[in-house]
PDB file of C-alpha atoms in Angstrom:
ATOM      1  CA  MET A   1     -22.604 -19.093 -63.747  1.00 39.00           C
ATOM      2  CA  ALA A   2     -24.063 -17.541 -60.587  1.00 43.00           C
ATOM      3  CA  SER A   3     -27.504 -17.123 -62.151  1.00 45.00           C
ATOM      4  CA  GLU A   4     -27.750 -20.889 -62.623  1.00 51.00           C
ATOM      5  CA  THR A   5     -27.659 -21.394 -58.844  1.00 63.00           C
ATOM      6  CA  PHE A   6     -30.403 -18.911 -57.922  1.00 80.00           C
ATOM      7  CA  ALA A   7     -32.883 -20.729 -55.705  1.00 87.00           C
ATOM      8  CA  THR A   8     -36.455 -19.441 -55.663  1.00 89.00           C
ATOM      9  CA  GLU A   9     -37.238 -20.599 -52.117  1.00 92.00           C
ATOM     10  CA  TYR A  10     -35.598 -21.935 -48.947  1.00 96.00           C
ATOM     11  CA  PRO A  11     -37.012 -24.051 -46.101  1.00 96.00           C
ATOM     12  CA  SER A  12     -35.628 -21.785 -43.356  1.00 96.00           C
ATOM     13  CA  ILE A  13     -33.829 -18.516 -42.736  1.00 97.00           C
ATOM     14  CA  GLU A  14     -30.711 -20.461 -41.728  1.00 97.00           C
ATOM     15  CA  ALA A  15     -30.662 -22.324 -45.046  1.00 97.00           C
ATOM     16  CA  LEU A  16     -31.124 -19.083 -46.966  1.00 97.00           C
ATOM     17  CA  ILE A  17     -28.266 -17.290 -45.205  1.00 97.00           C
ATOM     18  CA  ARG A  18     -25.881 -20.250 -45.470  1.00 96.00           C
ATOM     19  CA  ALA A  19     -26.517 -20.582 -49.206  1.00 96.00           C
ATOM     20  CA  GLU A  20     -26.821 -16.942 -50.261  1.00 96.00           C
ATOM     21  CA  ALA A  21     -24.656 -14.880 -47.889  1.00 96.00           C
ATOM     22  CA  GLY A  22     -22.342 -17.745 -46.966  1.00 95.00           C
ATOM     23  CA  GLN A  23     -21.589 -19.956 -49.947  1.00 94.00           C
ATOM     24  CA  ALA A  24     -22.550 -17.614 -52.802  1.00 94.00           C
ATOM     25  CA  CYS A  25     -21.551 -14.332 -51.056  1.00 95.00           C
ATOM     26  CA  ARG A  26     -24.733 -12.620 -52.239  1.00 94.00           C
ATOM     27  CA  SER A  27     -26.581  -9.900 -50.364  1.00 96.00           C
ATOM     28  CA  VAL A  28     -30.098 -10.815 -49.233  1.00 96.00           C
ATOM     29  CA  HIS A  29     -32.947  -8.752 -47.815  1.00 96.00           C
ATOM     30  CA  VAL A  30     -35.808 -10.495 -46.063  1.00 95.00           C
ATOM     31  CA  GLU A  31     -39.316  -9.436 -45.077  1.00 93.00           C
ATOM     32  CA  CYS A  32     -39.907 -11.632 -42.036  1.00 93.00           C
ATOM     33  CA  ALA A  33     -41.228 -11.881 -38.488  1.00 91.00           C
ATOM     34  CA  ARG A  34     -39.300 -10.766 -35.404  1.00 92.00           C
ATOM     35  CA  GLU A  35     -38.482 -14.325 -34.337  1.00 94.00           C
ATOM     36  CA  THR A  36     -37.034 -15.068 -37.778  1.00 95.00           C
ATOM     37  CA  SER A  37     -34.935 -11.893 -37.561  1.00 95.00           C
ATOM     38  CA  LEU A  38     -33.373 -13.121 -34.327  1.00 94.00           C
ATOM     39  CA  ARG A  39     -32.523 -16.464 -35.911  1.00 96.00           C
ATOM     40  CA  ALA A  40     -31.073 -14.637 -38.902  1.00 96.00           C
ATOM     41  CA  ARG A  41     -28.716 -12.689 -36.633  1.00 96.00           C
ATOM     42  CA  GLN A  42     -27.398 -15.929 -35.175  1.00 96.00           C
ATOM     43  CA  ALA A  43     -27.020 -17.487 -38.626  1.00 97.00           C
ATOM     44  CA  VAL A  44     -24.980 -14.498 -39.828  1.00 97.00           C
ATOM     45  CA  ALA A  45     -22.701 -14.752 -36.777  1.00 96.00           C
ATOM     46  CA  GLU A  46     -22.119 -18.428 -37.632  1.00 96.00           C
ATOM     47  CA  ILE A  47     -21.072 -17.774 -41.231  1.00 96.00           C
ATOM     48  CA  GLN A  48     -18.999 -14.667 -40.528  1.00 96.00           C
ATOM     49  CA  GLY A  49     -15.736 -16.488 -39.934  1.00 93.00           C
ATOM     50  CA  ALA A  50     -12.720 -14.243 -40.557  1.00 93.00           C
ATOM     51  CA  ARG A  51     -14.708 -11.626 -42.446  1.00 94.00           C
ATOM     52  CA  ARG A  52     -14.936  -8.125 -40.953  1.00 95.00           C
ATOM     53  CA  GLY A  53     -18.466  -7.847 -39.658  1.00 95.00           C
ATOM     54  CA  ALA A  54     -20.738  -4.956 -38.722  1.00 95.00           C
ATOM     55  CA  TYR A  55     -24.178  -5.095 -37.108  1.00 95.00           C
ATOM     56  CA  PHE A  56     -27.079  -2.621 -37.124  1.00 94.00           C
ATOM     57  CA  LEU A  57     -29.412  -3.741 -34.330  1.00 92.00           C
ATOM     58  CA  GLU A  58     -32.711  -2.253 -33.189  1.00 83.00           C
ATOM     59  CA  ASP A  59     -31.784  -2.691 -29.521  1.00 77.00           C
ATOM     60  CA  ASP A  60     -28.354  -1.045 -29.859  1.00 78.00           C
ATOM     61  CA  GLY A  61     -28.668   2.337 -28.132  1.00 65.00           C
ATOM     62  CA  GLY A  62     -25.005   3.355 -28.266  1.00 67.00           C
ATOM     63  CA  PHE A  63     -23.004   4.929 -25.446  1.00 82.00           C
ATOM     64  CA  ASP A  64     -25.367   7.550 -24.054  1.00 82.00           C
ATOM     65  CA  ARG A  65     -22.689   9.550 -22.194  1.00 87.00           C
ATOM     66  CA  ASP A  66     -20.519  10.018 -25.278  1.00 92.00           C
ATOM     67  CA  THR A  67     -20.888  12.818 -27.771  1.00 95.00           C
ATOM     68  CA  THR A  68     -21.407  11.926 -31.407  1.00 95.00           C
ATOM     69  CA  ARG A  69     -17.764  12.706 -32.241  1.00 96.00           C
ATOM     70  CA  SER A  70     -16.243  10.901 -29.241  1.00 96.00           C
ATOM     71  CA  TYR A  71     -18.417   7.867 -29.958  1.00 95.00           C
ATOM     72  CA  LEU A  72     -17.091   7.636 -33.509  1.00 96.00           C
ATOM     73  CA  ARG A  73     -13.513   8.336 -32.404  1.00 96.00           C
ATOM     74  CA  PHE A  74     -13.672   5.344 -30.064  1.00 95.00           C
ATOM     75  CA  PHE A  75     -14.729   3.008 -32.876  1.00 95.00           C
ATOM     76  CA  ALA A  76     -12.248   4.574 -35.269  1.00 96.00           C
ATOM     77  CA  ARG A  77      -9.448   3.556 -32.910  1.00 96.00           C
ATOM     78  CA  LEU A  78     -10.821   0.011 -32.784  1.00 94.00           C
ATOM     79  CA  ALA A  79     -10.904  -0.046 -36.579  1.00 94.00           C
ATOM     80  CA  GLY A  80      -7.384   1.371 -36.896  1.00 95.00           C
ATOM     81  CA  ARG A  81      -8.659   4.548 -38.577  1.00 93.00           C
ATOM     82  CA  ASP A  82      -7.675   8.167 -37.971  1.00 91.00           C
ATOM     83  CA  GLY A  83      -9.568  11.394 -37.431  1.00 89.00           C
ATOM     84  CA  THR A  84      -9.992  11.922 -41.162  1.00 95.00           C
ATOM     85  CA  ALA A  85     -12.168   8.812 -41.341  1.00 95.00           C
ATOM     86  CA  VAL A  86     -14.331  10.172 -38.515  1.00 96.00           C
ATOM     87  CA  GLY A  87     -14.775  13.463 -40.357  1.00 96.00           C
ATOM     88  CA  ASP A  88     -15.676  11.656 -43.557  1.00 96.00           C
ATOM     89  CA  ALA A  89     -18.274   9.523 -41.743  1.00 97.00           C
ATOM     90  CA  LEU A  90     -19.825  12.564 -40.077  1.00 97.00           C
ATOM     91  CA  ALA A  91     -20.029  14.365 -43.415  1.00 96.00           C
ATOM     92  CA  HIS A  92     -21.411  11.454 -45.404  1.00 96.00           C
ATOM     93  CA  PHE A  93     -24.228  10.736 -42.950  1.00 96.00           C
ATOM     94  CA  GLY A  94     -25.134  14.385 -42.341  1.00 95.00           C
ATOM     95  CA  LEU A  95     -24.054  14.430 -38.679  1.00 96.00           C
ATOM     96  CA  GLU A  96     -21.740  17.439 -38.746  1.00 95.00           C
ATOM     97  CA  GLY A  97     -24.318  19.582 -36.998  1.00 95.00           C
ATOM     98  CA  CYS A  98     -24.510  17.363 -33.902  1.00 95.00           C
ATOM     99  CA  THR A  99     -20.873  16.409 -33.256  1.00 95.00           C
ATOM    100  CA  ARG A 100     -21.041  17.767 -29.691  1.00 95.00           C
ATOM    101  CA  SER A 101     -24.482  16.375 -28.892  1.00 95.00           C
ATOM    102  CA  LEU A 102     -24.721  13.510 -26.411  1.00 94.00           C
ATOM    103  CA  VAL A 103     -25.806  10.248 -27.975  1.00 93.00           C
ATOM    104  CA  ALA A 104     -28.618  10.124 -25.408  1.00 92.00           C
ATOM    105  CA  LYS A 105     -30.012  13.388 -26.796  1.00 93.00           C
ATOM    106  CA  LEU A 106     -30.076  12.324 -30.444  1.00 93.00           C
ATOM    107  CA  ALA A 107     -33.367  11.751 -32.251  1.00 93.00           C
ATOM    108  CA  PRO A 108     -34.060   8.178 -33.482  1.00 91.00           C
ATOM    109  CA  GLU A 109     -33.148   9.173 -37.037  1.00 94.00           C
ATOM    110  CA  GLN A 110     -29.802  10.622 -35.903  1.00 94.00           C
ATOM    111  CA  ARG A 111     -29.056   7.508 -33.853  1.00 93.00           C
ATOM    112  CA  ALA A 112     -29.691   5.357 -36.903  1.00 94.00           C
ATOM    113  CA  LEU A 113     -27.338   7.492 -38.997  1.00 96.00           C
ATOM    114  CA  LEU A 114     -24.741   7.349 -36.224  1.00 95.00           C
ATOM    115  CA  ALA A 115     -24.909   3.552 -36.263  1.00 95.00           C
ATOM    116  CA  PHE A 116     -24.259   3.516 -39.998  1.00 96.00           C
ATOM    117  CA  ALA A 117     -21.409   5.999 -39.572  1.00 97.00           C
ATOM    118  CA  ARG A 118     -19.891   3.670 -36.964  1.00 96.00           C
ATOM    119  CA  MET A 119     -20.179   0.659 -39.291  1.00 96.00           C
ATOM    120  CA  SER A 120     -18.628   2.589 -42.170  1.00 97.00           C
ATOM    121  CA  LEU A 121     -15.415   3.046 -40.182  1.00 96.00           C
ATOM    122  CA  PHE A 122     -14.769  -0.697 -40.315  1.00 95.00           C
ATOM    123  CA  GLU A 123     -15.309  -1.061 -44.094  1.00 95.00           C
ATOM    124  CA  PRO A 124     -17.149  -4.322 -43.329  1.00 96.00           C
ATOM    125  CA  GLU A 125     -17.096  -7.387 -45.531  1.00 97.00           C
ATOM    126  CA  LEU A 126     -20.320  -8.750 -43.992  1.00 97.00           C
ATOM    127  CA  CYS A 127     -23.049  -6.482 -42.647  1.00 97.00           C
ATOM    128  CA  PHE A 128     -26.235  -7.487 -40.790  1.00 97.00           C
ATOM    129  CA  CYS A 129     -29.053  -4.934 -40.386  1.00 96.00           C
ATOM    130  CA  GLU A 130     -32.399  -5.099 -38.604  1.00 95.00           C
ATOM    131  CA  ARG A 131     -34.946  -2.789 -40.304  1.00 93.00           C
ATOM    132  CA  PRO A 132     -32.236  -0.384 -41.484  1.00 92.00           C
ATOM    133  CA  LEU A 133     -34.600   2.155 -43.089  1.00 91.00           C
ATOM    134  CA  LEU A 134     -37.210   2.237 -40.314  1.00 87.00           C
ATOM    135  CA  ASP A 135     -36.499   5.611 -38.674  1.00 82.00           C
ATOM    136  CA  LEU A 136     -35.187   7.433 -41.724  1.00 90.00           C
ATOM    137  CA  SER A 137     -36.657  10.364 -43.631  1.00 90.00           C
ATOM    138  CA  ALA A 138     -36.364  10.448 -47.420  1.00 85.00           C
ATOM    139  CA  SER A 139     -33.128  12.472 -47.311  1.00 89.00           C
ATOM    140  CA  SER A 140     -31.499  10.243 -44.677  1.00 93.00           C
ATOM    141  CA  ARG A 141     -32.654   7.121 -46.486  1.00 91.00           C
ATOM    142  CA  ALA A 142     -30.862   8.378 -49.581  1.00 90.00           C
ATOM    143  CA  LEU A 143     -27.609   8.741 -47.592  1.00 93.00           C
ATOM    144  CA  VAL A 144     -27.875   5.205 -46.215  1.00 95.00           C
ATOM    145  CA  LEU A 145     -28.845   3.639 -49.543  1.00 93.00           C
ATOM    146  CA  ALA A 146     -25.909   5.391 -51.215  1.00 92.00           C
ATOM    147  CA  TRP A 147     -23.489   3.967 -48.631  1.00 95.00           C
ATOM    148  CA  ILE A 148     -24.976   0.464 -48.911  1.00 95.00           C
ATOM    149  CA  ALA A 149     -24.730   0.620 -52.705  1.00 92.00           C
ATOM    150  CA  GLU A 150     -21.121   1.835 -52.498  1.00 93.00           C
ATOM    151  CA  ARG A 151     -20.119  -0.946 -50.091  1.00 95.00           C
ATOM    152  CA  HIS A 152     -21.986  -3.530 -52.156  1.00 94.00           C
ATOM    153  CA  GLU A 153     -19.991  -2.457 -55.210  1.00 92.00           C
ATOM    154  CA  ALA A 154     -16.837  -2.922 -53.115  1.00 94.00           C
ATOM    155  CA  GLY A 155     -17.851  -6.503 -52.282  1.00 95.00           C
ATOM    156  CA  THR A 156     -19.634  -6.194 -48.927  1.00 97.00           C
ATOM    157  CA  VAL A 157     -22.334  -8.817 -48.369  1.00 97.00           C
ATOM    158  CA  PHE A 158     -25.445  -7.402 -46.688  1.00 97.00           C
ATOM    159  CA  VAL A 159     -28.121  -9.333 -44.824  1.00 97.00           C
ATOM    160  CA  THR A 160     -31.098  -7.180 -43.848  1.00 97.00           C
ATOM    161  CA  VAL A 161     -34.244  -8.397 -42.105  1.00 96.00           C
ATOM    162  CA  GLY A 162     -37.611  -7.161 -40.917  1.00 91.00           C
ATOM    163  CA  GLN A 163     -38.245  -4.308 -43.316  1.00 83.00           C
ATOM    164  CA  PRO A 164     -41.284  -4.316 -45.679  1.00 87.00           C
ATOM    165  CA  LEU A 165     -40.726  -6.003 -49.016  1.00 87.00           C
ATOM    166  CA  ARG A 166     -40.908  -2.626 -50.783  1.00 85.00           C
ATOM    167  CA  GLU A 167     -37.815  -1.492 -48.867  1.00 87.00           C
ATOM    168  CA  ALA A 168     -36.071  -4.839 -49.317  1.00 88.00           C
ATOM    169  CA  LEU A 169     -36.366  -4.404 -53.066  1.00 88.00           C
ATOM    170  CA  LEU A 170     -34.602  -1.029 -52.880  1.00 88.00           C
ATOM    171  CA  LEU A 171     -31.430  -2.692 -51.622  1.00 90.00           C
ATOM    172  CA  PRO A 172     -28.799  -4.294 -53.864  1.00 90.00           C
ATOM    173  CA  GLY A 173     -29.004  -8.076 -53.867  1.00 91.00           C
ATOM    174  CA  ARG A 174     -31.910 -10.528 -53.658  1.00 92.00           C
ATOM    175  CA  ALA A 175     -35.175  -9.914 -51.818  1.00 92.00           C
ATOM    176  CA  PHE A 176     -37.193 -12.624 -50.040  1.00 94.00           C
ATOM    177  CA  TRP A 177     -40.440 -12.809 -48.087  1.00 91.00           C
ATOM    178  CA  GLU A 178     -41.517 -15.292 -45.431  1.00 93.00           C
ATOM    179  CA  GLU A 179     -44.616 -17.474 -45.382  1.00 89.00           C
ATOM    180  CA  GLU A 180     -45.118 -20.186 -42.747  1.00 88.00           C
ATOM    181  CA  GLY A 181     -41.396 -20.388 -42.087  1.00 90.00           C
ATOM    182  CA  ARG A 182     -40.361 -20.740 -45.724  1.00 93.00           C
ATOM    183  CA  LEU A 183     -38.563 -17.979 -47.631  1.00 94.00           C
ATOM    184  CA  PHE A 184     -39.579 -17.121 -51.198  1.00 93.00           C
ATOM    185  CA  ALA A 185     -37.592 -15.058 -53.699  1.00 91.00           C
ATOM    186  CA  ALA A 186     -39.444 -11.858 -54.593  1.00 85.00           C
ATOM    187  CA  ASP A 187     -37.184 -10.600 -57.342  1.00 56.00           C
ATOM    188  CA  VAL A 188     -36.161 -12.736 -60.301  1.00 47.00           C
ATOM    189  CA  GLU A 189     -34.439 -11.877 -63.558  1.00 42.00           C
ATOM    190  CA  GLU A 190     -36.858 -10.151 -65.878  1.00 43.00           C
ATOM    191  CA  ALA A 191     -37.488 -10.650 -69.578  1.00 39.00           C
ATOM    192  CA  ASP A 192     -37.184  -7.772 -72.008  1.00 40.00           C
ATOM    193  CA  VAL A 193     -39.750  -5.036 -71.496  1.00 39.00           C
ATOM    194  CA  GLU A 194     -42.444  -4.948 -74.143  1.00 45.00           C
ATOM    195  CA  GLU A 195     -43.162  -1.453 -75.446  1.00 44.00           C
ATOM    196  CA  ASP A 196     -46.630  -0.245 -76.444  1.00 46.00           C
ATOM    197  CA  ASP A 197     -46.986   0.522 -80.150  1.00 43.00           C
ATOM    198  CA  GLY A 198     -48.885   3.717 -79.349  1.00 46.00           C
ATOM    199  CA  PHE A 199     -51.927   5.145 -77.636  1.00 42.00           C
ATOM    200  CA  SER A 200     -55.471   5.132 -78.936  1.00 45.00           C
ATOM    201  CA  ASP A 201     -57.564   8.297 -79.088  1.00 45.00           C
ATOM    202  CA  GLU A 202     -60.520   6.282 -77.843  1.00 48.00           C
ATOM    203  CA  VAL A 203     -62.018   7.633 -74.607  1.00 45.00           C
ATOM    204  CA  ARG A 204     -62.214   4.920 -71.984  1.00 55.00           C
ATOM    205  CA  VAL A 205     -63.626   4.749 -68.503  1.00 59.00           C
ATOM    206  CA  CYS A 206     -61.407   2.848 -66.096  1.00 76.00           C
ATOM    207  CA  LYS A 207     -62.008   1.895 -62.489  1.00 81.00           C
ATOM    208  CA  ILE A 208     -59.840  -0.546 -60.535  1.00 85.00           C
ATOM    209  CA  ALA A 209     -61.840  -2.816 -58.243  1.00 86.00           C
ATOM    210  CA  ALA A 210     -60.306  -3.304 -54.797  1.00 86.00           C
ATOM    211  CA  LYS A 211     -61.502  -4.542 -51.410  1.00 86.00           C
ATOM    212  CA  ALA A 212     -61.918  -2.602 -48.164  1.00 82.00           C
ATOM    213  CA  GLY A 213     -63.366  -5.002 -45.608  1.00 83.00           C
ATOM    214  CA  ASP A 214     -66.628  -6.300 -47.035  1.00 79.00           C
ATOM    215  CA  ALA A 215     -66.952  -3.403 -49.480  1.00 85.00           C
ATOM    216  CA  THR A 216     -65.733  -3.239 -53.052  1.00 87.00           C
ATOM    217  CA  LEU A 217     -64.059   0.046 -53.983  1.00 83.00           C
ATOM    218  CA  LEU A 218     -63.846   1.341 -57.548  1.00 86.00           C
ATOM    219  CA  LEU A 219     -60.615   3.327 -57.630  1.00 90.00           C
ATOM    220  CA  ASP A 220     -59.918   6.126 -60.070  1.00 90.00           C
ATOM    221  CA  PRO A 221     -56.450   5.625 -61.624  1.00 91.00           C
ATOM    222  CA  ARG A 222     -55.621   9.266 -60.850  1.00 90.00           C
ATOM    223  CA  ASP A 223     -55.898   8.476 -57.132  1.00 92.00           C
ATOM    224  CA  ILE A 224     -53.569   5.481 -57.246  1.00 95.00           C
ATOM    225  CA  ASP A 225     -49.929   6.152 -56.372  1.00 95.00           C
ATOM    226  CA  PHE A 226     -48.622   2.714 -57.278  1.00 96.00           C
ATOM    227  CA  ILE A 227     -49.468  -0.985 -57.520  1.00 96.00           C
ATOM    228  CA  GLU A 228     -47.528  -3.402 -55.330  1.00 95.00           C
ATOM    229  CA  SER A 229     -47.312  -7.188 -55.557  1.00 92.00           C
ATOM    230  CA  ALA A 230     -46.411  -8.661 -52.164  1.00 88.00           C
ATOM    231  CA  ASN A 231     -46.790 -12.156 -50.745  1.00 83.00           C
ATOM    232  CA  ARG A 232     -48.848 -13.291 -53.756  1.00 86.00           C
ATOM    233  CA  VAL A 233     -51.377 -10.479 -53.379  1.00 92.00           C
ATOM    234  CA  ASN A 234     -51.603  -7.328 -55.499  1.00 94.00           C
ATOM    235  CA  TYR A 235     -52.416  -4.007 -53.817  1.00 95.00           C
ATOM    236  CA  ALA A 236     -53.334  -0.530 -55.010  1.00 95.00           C
ATOM    237  CA  SER A 237     -51.815   2.228 -52.879  1.00 94.00           C
ATOM    238  CA  VAL A 238     -54.059   5.267 -52.370  1.00 93.00           C
ATOM    239  CA  ARG A 239     -53.000   8.033 -49.961  1.00 90.00           C
ATOM    240  CA  GLY A 240     -50.873   5.667 -47.919  1.00 88.00           C
ATOM    241  CA  GLU A 241     -53.449   2.852 -47.695  1.00 91.00           C
ATOM    242  CA  LEU A 242     -53.078  -0.489 -49.484  1.00 92.00           C
ATOM    243  CA  TYR A 243     -56.198  -2.066 -50.998  1.00 94.00           C
ATOM    244  CA  PRO A 244     -56.069  -5.655 -52.334  1.00 94.00           C
ATOM    245  CA  THR A 245     -57.272  -6.280 -55.867  1.00 94.00           C
ATOM    246  CA  SER A 246     -58.005  -9.554 -57.650  1.00 93.00           C
ATOM    247  CA  LEU A 247     -56.471  -8.346 -60.912  1.00 93.00           C
ATOM    248  CA  THR A 248     -53.092  -9.766 -61.929  1.00 94.00           C
ATOM    249  CA  MET A 249     -50.071  -7.539 -62.431  1.00 94.00           C
ATOM    250  CA  ASP A 250     -50.235  -8.130 -66.187  1.00 94.00           C
ATOM    251  CA  GLU A 251     -53.925  -7.146 -66.229  1.00 94.00           C
ATOM    252  CA  LEU A 252     -53.218  -4.045 -64.171  1.00 95.00           C
ATOM    253  CA  GLU A 253     -50.293  -3.081 -66.385  1.00 94.00           C
ATOM    254  CA  ALA A 254     -52.434  -3.425 -69.523  1.00 93.00           C
ATOM    255  CA  GLU A 255     -55.356  -1.505 -68.005  1.00 92.00           C
ATOM    256  CA  LEU A 256     -53.358   1.322 -66.416  1.00 94.00           C
ATOM    257  CA  GLY A 257     -50.692   1.800 -69.096  1.00 91.00           C
ATOM    258  CA  ARG A 258     -52.745   4.366 -71.041  1.00 88.00           C
ATOM    259  CA  PHE A 259     -53.313   6.367 -67.840  1.00 91.00           C
ATOM    260  CA  GLY A 260     -49.631   7.156 -67.272  1.00 92.00           C
ATOM    261  CA  PHE A 261     -48.581   4.068 -65.302  1.00 95.00           C
ATOM    262  CA  PHE A 262     -45.295   2.250 -65.914  1.00 95.00           C
ATOM    263  CA  ARG A 263     -44.124  -1.230 -64.866  1.00 95.00           C
ATOM    264  CA  CYS A 264     -40.936  -0.090 -63.093  1.00 93.00           C
ATOM    265  CA  HIS A 265     -40.243  -3.484 -61.535  1.00 92.00           C
ATOM    266  CA  ARG A 266     -41.605  -6.985 -61.693  1.00 90.00           C
ATOM    267  CA  SER A 267     -43.515  -6.282 -58.462  1.00 92.00           C
ATOM    268  CA  TYR A 268     -44.416  -2.598 -58.981  1.00 95.00           C
ATOM    269  CA  ILE A 269     -46.429  -0.412 -61.354  1.00 96.00           C
ATOM    270  CA  VAL A 270     -46.033   3.309 -60.681  1.00 96.00           C
ATOM    271  CA  ASN A 271     -48.198   6.294 -61.533  1.00 95.00           C
ATOM    272  CA  VAL A 272     -45.536   8.337 -63.328  1.00 94.00           C
ATOM    273  CA  GLN A 273     -47.357  11.573 -62.499  1.00 93.00           C
ATOM    274  CA  LYS A 274     -46.554  10.863 -58.839  1.00 94.00           C
ATOM    275  CA  VAL A 275     -42.782  10.424 -59.431  1.00 93.00           C
ATOM    276  CA  ALA A 276     -40.831  13.361 -57.979  1.00 92.00           C
ATOM    277  CA  ARG A 277     -37.322  12.180 -58.811  1.00 90.00           C
ATOM    278  CA  VAL A 278     -35.203   9.244 -59.956  1.00 89.00           C
ATOM    279  CA  GLU A 279     -32.266   8.360 -57.699  1.00 88.00           C
ATOM    280  CA  ARG A 280     -29.238   6.431 -58.886  1.00 84.00           C
ATOM    281  CA  TYR A 281     -26.746   5.130 -56.347  1.00 79.00           C
ATOM    282  CA  THR A 282     -24.538   3.038 -58.627  1.00 74.00           C
ATOM    283  CA  ARG A 283     -24.642   2.199 -62.326  1.00 73.00           C
ATOM    284  CA  ASN A 284     -27.077  -0.641 -61.586  1.00 75.00           C
ATOM    285  CA  THR A 285     -29.035   0.730 -58.611  1.00 79.00           C
ATOM    286  CA  PHE A 286     -32.070   2.954 -59.144  1.00 87.00           C
ATOM    287  CA  ASN A 287     -35.204   3.918 -57.269  1.00 89.00           C
ATOM    288  CA  LEU A 288     -38.132   6.259 -57.767  1.00 92.00           C
ATOM    289  CA  VAL A 289     -39.153   8.729 -55.048  1.00 92.00           C
ATOM    290  CA  LEU A 290     -42.832   9.689 -55.106  1.00 94.00           C
ATOM    291  CA  SER A 291     -44.404  13.021 -54.238  1.00 91.00           C
ATOM    292  CA  ASP A 292     -46.768  11.494 -51.659  1.00 88.00           C
ATOM    293  CA  ALA A 293     -46.700  12.472 -47.990  1.00 86.00           C
ATOM    294  CA  ALA A 294     -44.335   9.615 -47.089  1.00 86.00           C
ATOM    295  CA  HIS A 295     -41.953  10.250 -50.044  1.00 89.00           C
ATOM    296  CA  THR A 296     -42.316   6.561 -50.852  1.00 91.00           C
ATOM    297  CA  SER A 297     -39.381   4.916 -52.629  1.00 92.00           C
ATOM    298  CA  LEU A 298     -40.019   2.242 -55.253  1.00 93.00           C
ATOM    299  CA  PRO A 299     -37.404   0.068 -56.972  1.00 91.00           C
ATOM    300  CA  LEU A 300     -36.620   0.693 -60.629  1.00 91.00           C
ATOM    301  CA  SER A 301     -35.143  -2.384 -62.287  1.00 88.00           C
ATOM    302  CA  LYS A 302     -31.992  -1.678 -64.251  1.00 84.00           C
ATOM    303  CA  GLY A 303     -33.531  -3.444 -67.267  1.00 84.00           C
ATOM    304  CA  ARG A 304     -36.516  -1.075 -67.167  1.00 89.00           C
ATOM    305  CA  ALA A 305     -34.667   2.162 -66.410  1.00 87.00           C
ATOM    306  CA  GLU A 306     -33.665   2.696 -70.046  1.00 86.00           C
ATOM    307  CA  ALA A 307     -37.178   1.897 -71.278  1.00 88.00           C
ATOM    308  CA  MET A 308     -38.657   4.399 -68.834  1.00 88.00           C
ATOM    309  CA  ARG A 309     -36.153   7.067 -69.857  1.00 84.00           C
ATOM    310  CA  ASP A 310     -36.927   6.531 -73.541  1.00 85.00           C
ATOM    311  CA  ARG A 311     -40.698   6.472 -73.110  1.00 84.00           C
ATOM    312  CA  TYR A 312     -40.885   9.728 -71.188  1.00 82.00           C
ATOM    313  CA  GLY A 313     -37.979  11.534 -72.873  1.00 78.00           C
ATOM    314  CA  TRP A 314     -35.902  11.810 -69.694  1.00 74.00           C
ATOM    315  CA  LYS A 315     -32.198  12.480 -70.206  1.00 62.00           C
TER     316      LYS A 315
END
């Protein structure tokens, strides 16, 4: 029944949060401007009601004079938890090596992990996060995504704002992007994946035309890490740079399929040669980690995971 109520766009961030996180109790992740993020925080506070809430805020620096352990002990007492819960939080978020470090001395990545450790103590029912993956390395991002997936399976509703659409799509729930104040759904239910009947032995030359200022680039498929569809524009990612192309996703999929590319998500086509590993956080949550310098993570739709496994013989 829930799928029948999926809206594809909303007139404002307030309307989106009331309908999705409030009435439908669905997690939402929004690529939006700073001002919209601030309004989203207020909208979440208004719908929270009696639900246990937790907030991850960019301007939350913590208690600088506390150590990592004493900081978490304080919040554990507020949450009615014991020392075991503190130890579990430190272990899960990889903070065991800095338990005696002052919060003021922690690196941005450690502070972000500490904030998630603090939130985990409350086992929140509603969680609001501003750019939750911003300061995280690939390994730390995996820890946070695993916790979010675990809490989502337990029924926690997440509202995240400000992160790029690529990161929004990694999170469980619905992803949206903002244009002129309106919010548009980026991820909709997909049809069955069509499999290629086979590959021709014909030798073909393929170049993908993309724009760089006033110049037209002809990209070699081997140089492309992935294709991304964002805000109604398709981009080819090459060494960390995004180049817009006029080709549709279907055209790109058809052209690049014989060169080792796979449509891993409605909005993404990945160069499988660049995939370093497949991560699975729950039975329905997957993402692909690339071997590029940034260890980019791309979403892998659950409906396409089996097709990808079968095509490439992965067990």
